[in-house]
XYZ file of C-alpha atoms in Angstrom:
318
model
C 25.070 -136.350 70.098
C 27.606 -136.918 67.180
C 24.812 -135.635 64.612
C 23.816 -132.994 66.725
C 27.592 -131.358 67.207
C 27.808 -132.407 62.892
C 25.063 -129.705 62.582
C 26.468 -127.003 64.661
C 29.605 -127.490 62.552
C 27.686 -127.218 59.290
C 25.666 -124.275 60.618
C 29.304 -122.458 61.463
C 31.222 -123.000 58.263
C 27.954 -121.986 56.797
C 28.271 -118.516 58.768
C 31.766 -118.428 57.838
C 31.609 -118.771 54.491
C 28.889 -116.220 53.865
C 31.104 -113.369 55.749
C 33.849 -114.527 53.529
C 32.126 -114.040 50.708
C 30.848 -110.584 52.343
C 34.556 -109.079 52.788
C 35.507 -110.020 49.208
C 32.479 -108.645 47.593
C 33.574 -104.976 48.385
C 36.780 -105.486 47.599
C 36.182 -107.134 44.125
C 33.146 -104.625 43.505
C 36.440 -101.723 44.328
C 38.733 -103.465 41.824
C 35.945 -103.863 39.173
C 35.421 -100.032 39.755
C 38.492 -98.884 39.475
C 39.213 -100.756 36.203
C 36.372 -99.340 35.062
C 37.336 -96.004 35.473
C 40.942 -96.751 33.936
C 39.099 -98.112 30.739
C 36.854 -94.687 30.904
C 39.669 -92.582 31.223
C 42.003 -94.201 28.548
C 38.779 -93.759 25.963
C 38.038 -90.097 27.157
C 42.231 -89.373 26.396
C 42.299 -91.692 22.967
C 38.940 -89.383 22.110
C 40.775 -86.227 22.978
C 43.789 -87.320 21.402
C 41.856 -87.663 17.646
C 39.654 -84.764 18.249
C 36.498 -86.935 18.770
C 36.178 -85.122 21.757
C 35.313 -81.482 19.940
C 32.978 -83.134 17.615
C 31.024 -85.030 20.885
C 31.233 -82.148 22.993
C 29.690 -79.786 19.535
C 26.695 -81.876 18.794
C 26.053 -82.751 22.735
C 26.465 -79.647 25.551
C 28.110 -76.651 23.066
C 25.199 -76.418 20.791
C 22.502 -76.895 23.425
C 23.836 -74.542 25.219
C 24.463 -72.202 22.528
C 20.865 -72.440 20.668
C 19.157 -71.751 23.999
C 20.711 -68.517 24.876
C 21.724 -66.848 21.434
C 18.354 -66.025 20.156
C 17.694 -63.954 23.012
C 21.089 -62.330 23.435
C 21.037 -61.272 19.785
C 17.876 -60.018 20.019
C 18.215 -58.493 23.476
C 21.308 -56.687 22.209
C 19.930 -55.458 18.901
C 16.879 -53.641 21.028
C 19.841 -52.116 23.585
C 21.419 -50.899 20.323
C 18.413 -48.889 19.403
C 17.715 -47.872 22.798
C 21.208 -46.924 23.697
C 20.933 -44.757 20.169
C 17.590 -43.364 20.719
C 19.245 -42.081 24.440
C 22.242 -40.635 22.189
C 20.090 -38.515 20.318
C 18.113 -37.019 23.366
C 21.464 -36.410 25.036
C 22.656 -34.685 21.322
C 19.471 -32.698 21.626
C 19.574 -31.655 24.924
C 23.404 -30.628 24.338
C 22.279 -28.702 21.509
C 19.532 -26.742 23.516
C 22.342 -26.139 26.581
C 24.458 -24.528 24.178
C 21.958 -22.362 22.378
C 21.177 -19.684 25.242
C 23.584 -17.160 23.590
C 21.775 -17.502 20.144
C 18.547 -17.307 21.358
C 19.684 -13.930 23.575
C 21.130 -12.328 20.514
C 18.131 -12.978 18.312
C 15.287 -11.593 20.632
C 17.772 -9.133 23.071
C 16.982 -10.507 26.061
C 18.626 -13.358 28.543
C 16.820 -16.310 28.119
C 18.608 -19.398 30.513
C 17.339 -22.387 28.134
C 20.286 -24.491 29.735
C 18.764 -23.701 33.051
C 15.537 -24.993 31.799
C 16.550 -28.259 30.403
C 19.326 -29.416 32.915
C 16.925 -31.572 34.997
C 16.689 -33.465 32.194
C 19.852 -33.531 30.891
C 20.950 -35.460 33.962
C 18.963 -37.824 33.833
C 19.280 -38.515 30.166
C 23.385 -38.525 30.772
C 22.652 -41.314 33.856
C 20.206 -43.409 31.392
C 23.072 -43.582 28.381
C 25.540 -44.530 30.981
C 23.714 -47.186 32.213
C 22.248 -48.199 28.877
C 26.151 -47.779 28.003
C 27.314 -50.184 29.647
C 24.308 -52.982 29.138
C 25.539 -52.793 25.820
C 28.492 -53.586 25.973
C 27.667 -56.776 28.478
C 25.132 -57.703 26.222
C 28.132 -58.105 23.590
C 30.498 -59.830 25.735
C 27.896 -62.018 26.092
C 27.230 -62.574 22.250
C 30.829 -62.935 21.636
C 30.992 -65.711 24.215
C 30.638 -68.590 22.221
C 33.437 -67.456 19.763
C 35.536 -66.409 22.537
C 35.546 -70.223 23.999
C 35.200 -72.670 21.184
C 34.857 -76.333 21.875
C 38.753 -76.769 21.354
C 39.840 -74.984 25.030
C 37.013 -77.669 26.015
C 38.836 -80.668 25.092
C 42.081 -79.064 26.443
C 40.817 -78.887 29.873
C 39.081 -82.778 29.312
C 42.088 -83.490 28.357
C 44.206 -81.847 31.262
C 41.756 -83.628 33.800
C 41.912 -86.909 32.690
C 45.771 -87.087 32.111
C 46.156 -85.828 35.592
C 43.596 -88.600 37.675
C 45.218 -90.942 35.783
C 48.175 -91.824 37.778
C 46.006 -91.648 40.761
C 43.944 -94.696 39.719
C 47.247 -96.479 39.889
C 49.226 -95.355 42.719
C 48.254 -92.839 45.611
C 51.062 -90.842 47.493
C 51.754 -86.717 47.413
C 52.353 -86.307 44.105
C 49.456 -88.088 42.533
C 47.012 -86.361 45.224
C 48.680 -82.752 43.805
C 47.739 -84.099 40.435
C 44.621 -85.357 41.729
C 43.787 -81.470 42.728
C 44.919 -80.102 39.335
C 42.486 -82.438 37.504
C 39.814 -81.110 39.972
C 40.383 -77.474 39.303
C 40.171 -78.530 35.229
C 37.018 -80.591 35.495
C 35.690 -77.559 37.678
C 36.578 -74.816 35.161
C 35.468 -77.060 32.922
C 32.338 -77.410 34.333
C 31.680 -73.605 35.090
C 32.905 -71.955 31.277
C 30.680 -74.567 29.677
C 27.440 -75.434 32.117
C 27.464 -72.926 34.863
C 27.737 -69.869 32.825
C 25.506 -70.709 29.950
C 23.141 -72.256 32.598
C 22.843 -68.647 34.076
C 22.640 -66.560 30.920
C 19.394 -69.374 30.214
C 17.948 -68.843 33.498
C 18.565 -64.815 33.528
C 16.925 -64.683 30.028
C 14.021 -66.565 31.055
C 13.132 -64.489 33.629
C 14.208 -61.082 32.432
C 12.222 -61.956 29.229
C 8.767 -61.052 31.116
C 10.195 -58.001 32.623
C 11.488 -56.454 29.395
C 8.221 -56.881 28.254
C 5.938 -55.769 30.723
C 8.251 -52.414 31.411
C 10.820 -51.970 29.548
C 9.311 -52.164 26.100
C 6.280 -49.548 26.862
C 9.079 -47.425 28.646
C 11.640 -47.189 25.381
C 8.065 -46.031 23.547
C 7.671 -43.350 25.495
C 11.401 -42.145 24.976
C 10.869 -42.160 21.423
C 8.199 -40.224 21.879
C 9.632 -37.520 24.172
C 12.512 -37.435 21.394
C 10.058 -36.610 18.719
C 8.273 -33.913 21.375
C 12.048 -32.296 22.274
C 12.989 -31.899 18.941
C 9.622 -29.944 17.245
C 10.271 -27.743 20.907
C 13.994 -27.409 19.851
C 13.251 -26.404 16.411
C 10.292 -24.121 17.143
C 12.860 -22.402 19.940
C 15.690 -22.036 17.754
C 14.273 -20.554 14.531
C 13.005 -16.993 13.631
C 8.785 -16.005 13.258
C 8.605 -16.449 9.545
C 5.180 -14.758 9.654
C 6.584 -12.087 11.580
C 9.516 -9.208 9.797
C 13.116 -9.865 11.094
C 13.142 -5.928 11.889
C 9.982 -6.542 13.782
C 11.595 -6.784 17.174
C 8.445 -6.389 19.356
C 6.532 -8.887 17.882
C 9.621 -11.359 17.459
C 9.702 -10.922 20.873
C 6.439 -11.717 21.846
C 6.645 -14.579 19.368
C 10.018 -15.822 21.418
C 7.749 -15.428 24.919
C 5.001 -17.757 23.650
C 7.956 -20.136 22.603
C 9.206 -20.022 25.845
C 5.773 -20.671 27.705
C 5.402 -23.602 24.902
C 8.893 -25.165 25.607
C 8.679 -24.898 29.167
C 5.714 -26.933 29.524
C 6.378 -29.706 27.017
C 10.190 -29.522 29.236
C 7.661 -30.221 31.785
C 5.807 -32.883 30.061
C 8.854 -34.548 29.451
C 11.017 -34.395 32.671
C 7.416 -36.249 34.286
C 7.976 -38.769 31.536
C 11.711 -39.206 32.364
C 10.853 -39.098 36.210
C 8.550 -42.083 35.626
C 10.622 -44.233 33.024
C 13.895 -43.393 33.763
C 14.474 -45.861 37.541
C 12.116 -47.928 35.266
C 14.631 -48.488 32.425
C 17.684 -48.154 34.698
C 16.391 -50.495 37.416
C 15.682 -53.349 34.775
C 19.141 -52.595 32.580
C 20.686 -53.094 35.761
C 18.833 -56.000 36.994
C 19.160 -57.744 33.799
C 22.100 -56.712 32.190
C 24.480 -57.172 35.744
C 23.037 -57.978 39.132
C 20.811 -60.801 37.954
C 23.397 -62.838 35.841
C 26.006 -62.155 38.115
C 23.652 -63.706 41.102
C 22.501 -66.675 39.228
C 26.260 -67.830 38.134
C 27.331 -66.874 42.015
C 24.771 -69.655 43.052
C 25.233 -71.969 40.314
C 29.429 -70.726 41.349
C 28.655 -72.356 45.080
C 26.766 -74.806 43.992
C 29.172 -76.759 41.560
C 32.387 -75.896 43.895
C 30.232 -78.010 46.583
C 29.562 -81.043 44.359
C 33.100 -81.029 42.993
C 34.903 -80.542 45.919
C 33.067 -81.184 49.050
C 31.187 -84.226 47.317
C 33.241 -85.956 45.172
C 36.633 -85.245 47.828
C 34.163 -87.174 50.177
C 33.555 -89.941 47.957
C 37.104 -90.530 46.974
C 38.320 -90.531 50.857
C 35.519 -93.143 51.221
């Protein structure tokens, strides 16, 4: 009997032992933890402190960041330059026709409405270079970006977070939880200026890549072409029948009427070239150039706002 109660003895201070060792396994793994993140955060400020940081932060995220996206944004705004000037010089042209009904009247003494004629597409050249316009200047923002946030403002806002979850390792109460929140709000912006952005101008260039390609491209040929096509019309319209004698008036005048006939239909031509190009070319400048990026950094937005402050809030109550 004496063994048998011995055993049940053994067998409890067995039990209790293990459960004590349970309930001081979390709370040494917590302490172990939490030193550990003092130590992290000392070495992240001492790093800021001697501009380690900028160099890590170069050589690591900056530069990866930076050689993914700037061959395409350079090259993406260079062919939005020439596009954007090959518009300009349709709109010139067309300007130039609008304004030349008077001359024309005065040379072959009768009313001929060229401005009439050419409006249609006039409009929708002035709606193109608006658009085109104003993918420009996005696409230079964008190029600009990297000089605009150098790694510096980086190591600022490291350093801002760190300095400011510091005393909350140490003690909690109001203050350090308001501190707690600032660091948050650094680490986020951090986050976003540095990952989230770049991370959509990667994405948006991946995928607008295949549709500048398969559309846009062939569509800026064609607009070269109808500039070439307006301007031999233009010239042609504007100047006198060389083979013809200036006091000649009826045959300068039938000479005018065949330029007429001629100018209409390549206005014709071209206003069915601009009627199929035109939502083409504004549709992808506007898909690529604004509603794209700005979707992509909305998600990547909601995403990294969840992680950072649904998330990690969750993990720190725990």
């Amino acid at each position: 009997m004496a063994e048998k109660n011995e055993a049940v003895l053994a067998a409890e201070n067995e039990k209790k032992l293990e459960k004590n060792q349970k309930n001081n396994f979390p709370k040494w793994d917590s302490e172990k933890k939490n030193l550990l993140v003092k130590i992290l955060i000392v070495v992240g400020l001492v790093l800021c402190i001697f501009g380690i940081m900028d160099k890590i932060f170069e050589h690591t995220v900056f530069n990866f960041f930076k050689n993914l996206t700037m061959p395409y944004l350079e090259k993406t705004y260079e062919e939005s330059k020439k596009m954007f000037l090959t518009l300009s010089l349709l709109k010139g042209t067309t300007d130039i026709i609008e304004g030349s009904t008077v001359n024309v009247s005065m040379i072959v003494g009768m009313e001929i409405e060229i401005g009439d004629i050419v409006q249609p597409i006039y409009d929708m050249i002035n709606i193109l270079w608006k658009v085109s316009l104003a993918s420009v200047i996005i696409l230079k923002l964008e190029t600009i970006y990297y000089e605009i946030f150098k790694v510096k403002l980086a190591t600022i806002l490291t350093f801002i977070s760190l300095i400011t979850i510091f005393p909350y390792t140490i003690y909690k109460n109001k203050v350090t939880k308001i501190f707690k929140k600032i660091s948050k709000y650094s680490f986020f912006i951090l986050l976003y200026i540095y990952i989230v952005l770049p991370s959509a101008i990667f994405i948006n260039s991946t995928i607008s890549r295949y549709f500048e390609k398969e559309y846009k491209e062939p569509a800026i040929v064609e607009l070269n072409q109808d500039l070439g096509r307006l301007n031999k019309v233009k010239d042609e319209m504007l100047s006198l029948d060389q083979s013809k004698s200036i006091f000649n008036i009826p045959g300068q005048i039938d000479s005018a009427k065949g330029k007429i006939d001629n100018f209409t239909k390549e206005i014709n031509t071209i206003s069915k070239d601009l009627v199929e190009d035109a939502p083409v070319i504004i549709g992808i400048l506007l898909l690529t150039s604004i509603v794209l990026p700005l979707l992509i950094a909305i998600l990547l937005y909601v995403i990294t706002k969840s992680v950072i402050f649904e998330k990690l809030s969750g993990v720190g109550k725990k």
